[in-house]
Each structure stands twice: as structure tokens, then as C-alpha cells.
Amino acid sequence: MKGIDPWGVSGIIRDYRRLFEDFGISPFNDLLERIDKPHRYMRRGIIMGHRGYEEILNAMERKSGFAVMSGFMPSGRIHLGGKMVMDEIIWHQQMGGDAFACIADMESHSVRGIPWSRCRETGVKEYILSLIALGFDIERGHIYFQSDNKRLLDLAFELGTVVNFSEMSAIYGFSGDVSISHMISVVVQNADILQPQLLEYGGPKPVVIPVGIDQDPHIRLTRDIAARMRMFRVEKRYNEREHKPYISIRAKHASKEAFEALVHRLEYPKKVYEMHIDVIDIDEPFGAAMEDIENIVRGVELEYGGYGFFMPAATYHRFMQGLTGGKMSSSIPESYIALTEPPEDAAAKVRRAKTGGRVTAEEQKRLGGLPEECTVYELLMFHLIEEDKHIKEIFEECKAGKRTCKSCKSHAAELMFSFIKTHQEERERAKDVLKEYGYDA
Ligand code: SF4
């Protein structure tokens, strides 16, 4: 069939083009061939964009260490949207990443006014249990509540020294009536993202944050903060007069001692100025030398009390529609499926979901359905069918008018029933695991 696009990627790229162009998000598709066994979200264009993911791939290829982190606000039930982030954390953990999952109770308390006791209970009983049930290896990874984490809060305080109110208000639309705690919760989230690079976790390294596309402003701010916290700025530049590239290293917040230590350690041809070094006569391509120099600079930063942060990378996934059409909303229970609801209720929601079917059976046969607009097809593609061949067949049969929505929904409802049932059995097993780690589930 000509022009077939079972993942709906072309439409999505069209819809999000402005975001890509205006904010410099890169299409994830371009990286696919470098990934050995990409997750189905990657293969199907559900993860559609990224920032700086090349560094994660380099680290995976060289086995040089990377981390993955994302967070969950414990304010409601864990649903299929939250599951997507969990799946992405777990995939990266299985690829060798040091995995961090944060329960953002400070955000939940300050932004939604949820009492601490409920933040704790929802965090454990909804989110942590499902995360482990889906395959997070708690022995190798890190799960934490923001409010418990002194190291995180110290880092947040430090990051707060380089962000001001005007900036926050431009990004988050804060006005004069926003509480100070709400603002603090933002820098705590910045700290969540940078925490895996602290010395206690092995020091600076590439970190990927899997998030929904709406979180990009937050990622951009954290990347800026990571850069501001550096003592030195390292950049490739071009000498127009000599027609030669070079690497410029400028001290931003470095002490005289740190600068001198760096001059001493850089065994490259260089010109040294006042708090500024140009590394010259390096053969193109610069990759290896740049990386070596960055490592030396980071080493000096750590030695003199800095952080040497890498800018965090991010992957961006698109959202599922709500089952009733439009957005998923926690105030419309019919619009989403919670991982903790009875399996038969979840299946019933699938049977009532909005499809891309035609008005009559005759039209469906003649014109075919519209899987691109069908929430049932989305459930199958995002969550219920792993094999690409199988999902492509469903797409083609739907387009060709060879499927009826009734039988299609029945099939999806059965798959949903068994997914939720199995997941809930896994959650029961996860309770024992959690007890060992001191959580009462
Ligand atoms: Fe959706 Fe299936 Fe109906 Fe096609 S046949 S519109 S995929 S429910």
C-alpha cells in the first residue's frame, strides 16, 4: 500500500514542526540505525525527538557509563502515560545505564497541596510498585523521595544561586502570587536531573531524561543551569586569519589556582592568556582531542570544588489521546486507564473507547477505517502489541476496510485485560521486594 505510515510519524512531525524548528529539538528517527535493539517507542516514532542523545549513544557504544533519570509526581493514579516514562527508564537501565527514579513529593505538596502522608502513600503504592513490577531493578538502580534526599536538597540550593525569579517567571509563567515553595520545587527538579552526575554516583557523565514533549522548557532550563555551573567554557572556534580551527577554554568561575592547574595539565600546544587558553594545532576531526580536553577540564573542576556537569540529554515522546477523544485527563476517569484499576474495568473502557471507524459497516468496508485517529489503535501500538509486523497488519487491514471496530475493540480489550491482570500480579510480588528496602507497600 502506497504512502503507508503505520506509526503516524509524518503527521506528528508536521504537528510538532514548530517545536522542532524553533527550539532545536532533533528528530529521534535519525539515530535509529545506531541503536542495536531499539524500544518499540523508538521504532514507532512515539519517541519522536531528542536533545543531545548522541552522547548517550556514544557512552553505550564505548561502555563508558551513562545514567537515565525521570520523575513522577505522586498526585493521582499511575496510568498508561506514566507507564511510558517507566518503560523508557527500564529500557535504558537494561542497556547499562545507572537508573534514577524520583518521586516528586515536594512538587506534589507545593504545587497541588497534597499532604505529605498522601504523597508518601501514593508514591509507594501507585508509582514505586508499578515501576518494579514493570522491570526496574531496584538493586542496581535508585528510587527516592525528594524530601528524603539531603544531597539533592543541598544541590538544589546551590543551583538556585544561578537562577533568578525573572527567568522562572518567563519559563513557567510565575506571577507574584506563586508560593516560594513552588519555586523551590522547580530547582529541586533541576537538581533531580543533575544529581546522577555527583561524585557520590561516579561523577560527571551523560544523563538522559525521558519525558513528554511538554517538558522541554524544563529540560532547556536545566541544560542552561548545568552550563552555568561549569568553571570553564570549552568551545571549538575558527581562526579566520590563519584558516585554522582551535579549542578555546575560558575560565568563567574558576579560581586562579584552578586555572593554573589546568594550564599545567594540558599537554597540548597552546597559547595562554589571562584566564583563557587556546589549544592550537590539533588535527581534524576534533572529536577525540575535544573529548580528552573536556575530561581534563572536568577533572580540574572536580578537584577545585566544581561539578563538571555534562548538559543533560532528553528524549521526547508524544502523548496518547484520551480514550474518549481529546486529552487524557485525571478528572475524566473514562479517558485513561490506571494500572491499578480492576482489569475488567480497564477492558470495559477499551470497549467504549473512541475509534476511527466509519458511521456504518458498509462505509467501513468501502472506505476503510482511520487508524490514525483511533484511540484503540493507539493502545495496540503504544502498549499492547510488541511485534511490528503484527501492528502493521492491523493498520493495513483497517485501512483496507477488512476489520470491524467491534471485533478490533474486543481483541484490544482482551489484551488490555491480560496486561493489567499480569501487571497486578507482578505488583503483588513487588511488595515483598519493597519490604526489603524499607517501604511499606
Ligand atoms: Fe480502530 Fe480497529 Fe476500528 Fe480500525 S478497525 S478504526 S483500528 S478500532
PDB file of C-alpha atoms and ligand atoms in Angstrom, residues 354-358 364 368-371 373-378 380 394-395 397-399 402-409, ligand 1:
ATOM      1  CA  LYS A 354     -13.461   6.299  20.576  1.00  0.00           C
ATOM      2  CA  THR A 355     -12.368   4.610  17.354  1.00  0.00           C
ATOM      3  CA  GLY A 356     -11.520   5.818  13.881  1.00  0.00           C
ATOM      4  CA  GLY A 357     -14.342   3.725  12.443  1.00  0.00           C
ATOM      5  CA  ARG A 358     -16.901   4.924   9.905  1.00  0.00           C
ATOM      6  CA  GLN A 364     -16.152   0.927   6.808  1.00  0.00           C
ATOM      7  CA  GLY A 368     -11.662   1.677   5.342  1.00  0.00           C
ATOM      8  CA  GLY A 369     -11.156   2.984   8.876  1.00  0.00           C
ATOM      9  CA  LEU A 370      -8.967   5.791  10.160  1.00  0.00           C
ATOM     10  CA  PRO A 371      -6.428   4.132  12.473  1.00  0.00           C
ATOM     11  CA  GLU A 373      -7.441   8.846  14.655  1.00  0.00           C
ATOM     12  CA  CYS A 374      -8.306   5.724  16.587  1.00  0.00           C
ATOM     13  CA  THR A 375      -7.577   5.500  20.328  1.00  0.00           C
ATOM     14  CA  VAL A 376      -7.855   1.693  20.209  1.00  0.00           C
ATOM     15  CA  TYR A 377      -5.180   1.511  17.527  1.00  0.00           C
ATOM     16  CA  GLU A 378      -3.018   3.750  19.710  1.00  0.00           C
ATOM     17  CA  LEU A 380      -2.325  -1.505  20.479  1.00  0.00           C
ATOM     18  CA  ILE A 394      -3.755  -4.301  11.757  1.00  0.00           C
ATOM     19  CA  PHE A 395      -3.112  -0.885  10.233  1.00  0.00           C
ATOM     20  CA  GLU A 397      -6.443  -4.289   7.348  1.00  0.00           C
ATOM     21  CA  CYS A 398      -8.136  -1.307   8.960  1.00  0.00           C
ATOM     22  CA  LYS A 399      -7.256   0.969   6.040  1.00  0.00           C
ATOM     23  CA  LYS A 402     -11.134  -5.569   6.372  1.00  0.00           C
ATOM     24  CA  ARG A 403     -11.653  -5.047  10.094  1.00  0.00           C
ATOM     25  CA  THR A 404     -14.710  -4.178  12.095  1.00  0.00           C
ATOM     26  CA  CYS A 405     -14.275  -1.908  15.090  1.00  0.00           C
ATOM     27  CA  LYS A 406     -16.348  -4.254  17.240  1.00  0.00           C
ATOM     28  CA  SER A 407     -14.016  -7.220  16.840  1.00  0.00           C
ATOM     29  CA  CYS A 408     -10.946  -4.970  16.920  1.00  0.00           C
ATOM     30  CA  LYS A 409     -12.026  -3.443  20.238  1.00  0.00           C
TER      31      LYS A 409
HETATM   32 FE1  SF4 B   1      -9.624   1.458  15.129  1.00  0.00          FE
HETATM   33 FE2  SF4 B   1      -9.700  -1.138  14.782  1.00  0.00          FE
HETATM   34 FE3  SF4 B   1     -11.787   0.374  14.093  1.00  0.00          FE
HETATM   35 FE4  SF4 B   1      -9.538   0.446  12.679  1.00  0.00          FE
HETATM   36  S1  SF4 B   1     -10.881  -1.298  12.934  1.00  0.00           S
HETATM   37  S2  SF4 B   1     -10.735   2.194  13.345  1.00  0.00           S
HETATM   38  S3  SF4 B   1      -8.007   0.189  14.270  1.00  0.00           S
HETATM   39  S4  SF4 B   1     -10.979   0.033  16.175  1.00  0.00           S
END
